[in-house]
GROMACS .gro file of C-alpha atoms in nm:
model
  129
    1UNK     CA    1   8.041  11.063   9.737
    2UNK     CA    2   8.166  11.397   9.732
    3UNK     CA    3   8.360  11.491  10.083
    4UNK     CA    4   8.506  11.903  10.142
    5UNK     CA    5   8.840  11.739  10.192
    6UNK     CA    6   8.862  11.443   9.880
    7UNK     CA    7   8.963  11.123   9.994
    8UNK     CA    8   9.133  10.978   9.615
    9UNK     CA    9   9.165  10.579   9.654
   10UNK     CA   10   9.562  10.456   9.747
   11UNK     CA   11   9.790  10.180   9.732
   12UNK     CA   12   9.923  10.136  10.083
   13UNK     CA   13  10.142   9.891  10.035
   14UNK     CA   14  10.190   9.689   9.735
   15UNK     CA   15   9.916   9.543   9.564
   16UNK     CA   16   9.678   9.652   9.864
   17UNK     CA   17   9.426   9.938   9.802
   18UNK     CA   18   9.233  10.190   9.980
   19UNK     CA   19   8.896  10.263   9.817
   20UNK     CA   20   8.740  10.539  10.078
   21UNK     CA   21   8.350  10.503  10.055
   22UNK     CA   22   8.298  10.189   9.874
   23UNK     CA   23   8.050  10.053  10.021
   24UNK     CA   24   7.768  10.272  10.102
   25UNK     CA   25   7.650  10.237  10.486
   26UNK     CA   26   7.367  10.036  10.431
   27UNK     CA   27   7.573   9.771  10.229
   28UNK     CA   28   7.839   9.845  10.526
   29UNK     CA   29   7.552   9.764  10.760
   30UNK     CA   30   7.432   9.481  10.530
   31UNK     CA   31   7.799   9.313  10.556
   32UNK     CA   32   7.844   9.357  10.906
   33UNK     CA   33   7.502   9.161  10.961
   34UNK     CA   34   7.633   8.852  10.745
   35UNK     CA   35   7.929   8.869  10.974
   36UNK     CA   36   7.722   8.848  11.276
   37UNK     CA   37   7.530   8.574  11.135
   38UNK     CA   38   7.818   8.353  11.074
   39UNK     CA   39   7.940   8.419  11.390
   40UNK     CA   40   7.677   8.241  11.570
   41UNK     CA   41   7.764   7.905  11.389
   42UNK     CA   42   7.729   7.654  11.246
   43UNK     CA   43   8.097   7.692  11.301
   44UNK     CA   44   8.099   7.998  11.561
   45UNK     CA   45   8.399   8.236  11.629
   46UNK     CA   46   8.628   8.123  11.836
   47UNK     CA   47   8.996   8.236  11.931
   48UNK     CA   48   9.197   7.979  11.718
   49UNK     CA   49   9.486   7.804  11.933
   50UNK     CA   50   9.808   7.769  11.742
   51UNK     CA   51  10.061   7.484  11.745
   52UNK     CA   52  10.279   7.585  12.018
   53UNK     CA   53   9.993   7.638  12.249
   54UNK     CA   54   9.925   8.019  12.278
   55UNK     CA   55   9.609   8.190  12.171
   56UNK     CA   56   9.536   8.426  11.918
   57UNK     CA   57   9.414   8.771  12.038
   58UNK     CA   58   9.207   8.803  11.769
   59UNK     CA   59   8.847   8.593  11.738
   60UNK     CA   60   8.786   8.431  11.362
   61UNK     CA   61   8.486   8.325  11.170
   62UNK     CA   62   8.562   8.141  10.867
   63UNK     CA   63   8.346   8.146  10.568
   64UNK     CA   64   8.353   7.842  10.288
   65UNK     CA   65   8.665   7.688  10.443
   66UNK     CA   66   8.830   7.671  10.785
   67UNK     CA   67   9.108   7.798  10.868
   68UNK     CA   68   9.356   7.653  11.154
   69UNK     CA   69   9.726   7.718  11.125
   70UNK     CA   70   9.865   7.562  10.836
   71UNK     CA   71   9.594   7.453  10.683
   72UNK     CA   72   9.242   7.459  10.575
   73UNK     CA   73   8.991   7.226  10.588
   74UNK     CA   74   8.556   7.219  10.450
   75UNK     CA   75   8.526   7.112  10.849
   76UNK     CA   76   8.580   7.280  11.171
   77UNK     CA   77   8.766   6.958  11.339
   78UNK     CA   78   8.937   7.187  11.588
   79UNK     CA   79   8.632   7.360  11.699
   80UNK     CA   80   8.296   7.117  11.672
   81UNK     CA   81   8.333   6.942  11.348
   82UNK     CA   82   8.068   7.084  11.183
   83UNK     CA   83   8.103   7.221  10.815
   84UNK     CA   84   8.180   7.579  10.750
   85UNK     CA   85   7.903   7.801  10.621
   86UNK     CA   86   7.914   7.802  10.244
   87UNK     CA   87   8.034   8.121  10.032
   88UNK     CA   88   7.815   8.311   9.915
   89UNK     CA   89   7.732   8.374   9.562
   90UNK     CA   90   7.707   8.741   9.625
   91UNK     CA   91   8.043   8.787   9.818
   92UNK     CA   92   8.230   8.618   9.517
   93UNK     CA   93   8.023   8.931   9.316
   94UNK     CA   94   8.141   9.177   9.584
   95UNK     CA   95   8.468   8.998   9.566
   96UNK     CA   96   8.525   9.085   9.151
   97UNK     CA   97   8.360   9.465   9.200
   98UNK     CA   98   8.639   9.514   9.448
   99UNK     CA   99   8.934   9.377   9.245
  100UNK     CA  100   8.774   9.635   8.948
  101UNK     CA  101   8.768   9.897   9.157
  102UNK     CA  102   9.100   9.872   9.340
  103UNK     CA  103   9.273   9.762   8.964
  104UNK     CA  104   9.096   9.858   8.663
  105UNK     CA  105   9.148   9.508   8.554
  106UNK     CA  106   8.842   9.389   8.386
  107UNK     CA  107   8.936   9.050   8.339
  108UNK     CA  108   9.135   8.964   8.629
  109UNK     CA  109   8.768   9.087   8.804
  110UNK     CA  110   8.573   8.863   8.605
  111UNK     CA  111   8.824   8.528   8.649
  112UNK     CA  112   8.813   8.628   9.001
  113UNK     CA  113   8.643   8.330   9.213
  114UNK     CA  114   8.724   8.355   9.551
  115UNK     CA  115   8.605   8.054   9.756
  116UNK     CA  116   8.652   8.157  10.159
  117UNK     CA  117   8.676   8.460  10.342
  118UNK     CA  118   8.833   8.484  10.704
  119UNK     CA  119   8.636   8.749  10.943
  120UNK     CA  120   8.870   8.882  11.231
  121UNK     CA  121   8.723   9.059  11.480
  122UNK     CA  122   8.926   9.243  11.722
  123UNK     CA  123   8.823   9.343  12.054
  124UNK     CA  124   8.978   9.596  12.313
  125UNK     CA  125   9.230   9.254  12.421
  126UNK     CA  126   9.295   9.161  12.020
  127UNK     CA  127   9.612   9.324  11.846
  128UNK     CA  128   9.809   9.260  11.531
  129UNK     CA  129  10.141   9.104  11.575
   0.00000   0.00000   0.00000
């Protein structure tokens, strides 16, 4: 996309990357729909609890495995013990055209298999840290 004021992809901090205008807004759109959908179950979002007791702001969906603190697991036993959606072929394909786009590295992209993906979603209550 060409912008008035360019917008040149960046490595914030090491090893993570800033690609401005990646993903088009329909495959934006497209992603945020998956989201949505595995958000409604079979595992649904939920604010995870953590060992001491207190609540994360944030609400999770997890996608392939499930996470709870200190581990991960194919079911949700701390939510309803039902398996975790599975991962998608296509987000392990989105997965590698990110790692060549962010890196350059054509094989690193194409031994890339990533096998879970953890969706935050952050409300006007959720915060980092």
């Amino acid at each position: 996309m060409n912008a008035l004021i360019p917008r040149p992809s960046r490595e914030v901090a090491p090893g993570a990357w800033h690609v401005p205008d990646w993903l088009t807004p329909a495959q934006q759109r497209e992603l945020v729909t998956a989201c949505r959908a595995w958000a409604t179950g079979p595992v649904p979002i939920r604010h995870t609890r953590l060992p001491r007791g207190g609540v994360m702001s944030v609400q999770t969906v997890c996608v392939g495995w499930h996470w709870t603190p200190y581990r991960y697991t194919r079911t949700a036993d701390d939510v309803n013990g039902r398996r975790v959606a599975e991962f998608p072929e296509w987000m392990v394909r989105l997965g590698r055209r990110a790692l060549l786009t962010a890196y350059g590295d054509e094989a690193a992209a194409e031994d890339y298999t990533p096998d879970t993906a953890l969706i935050n979603f952050y409300d006007g209550q959720a915060r980092m840290g």
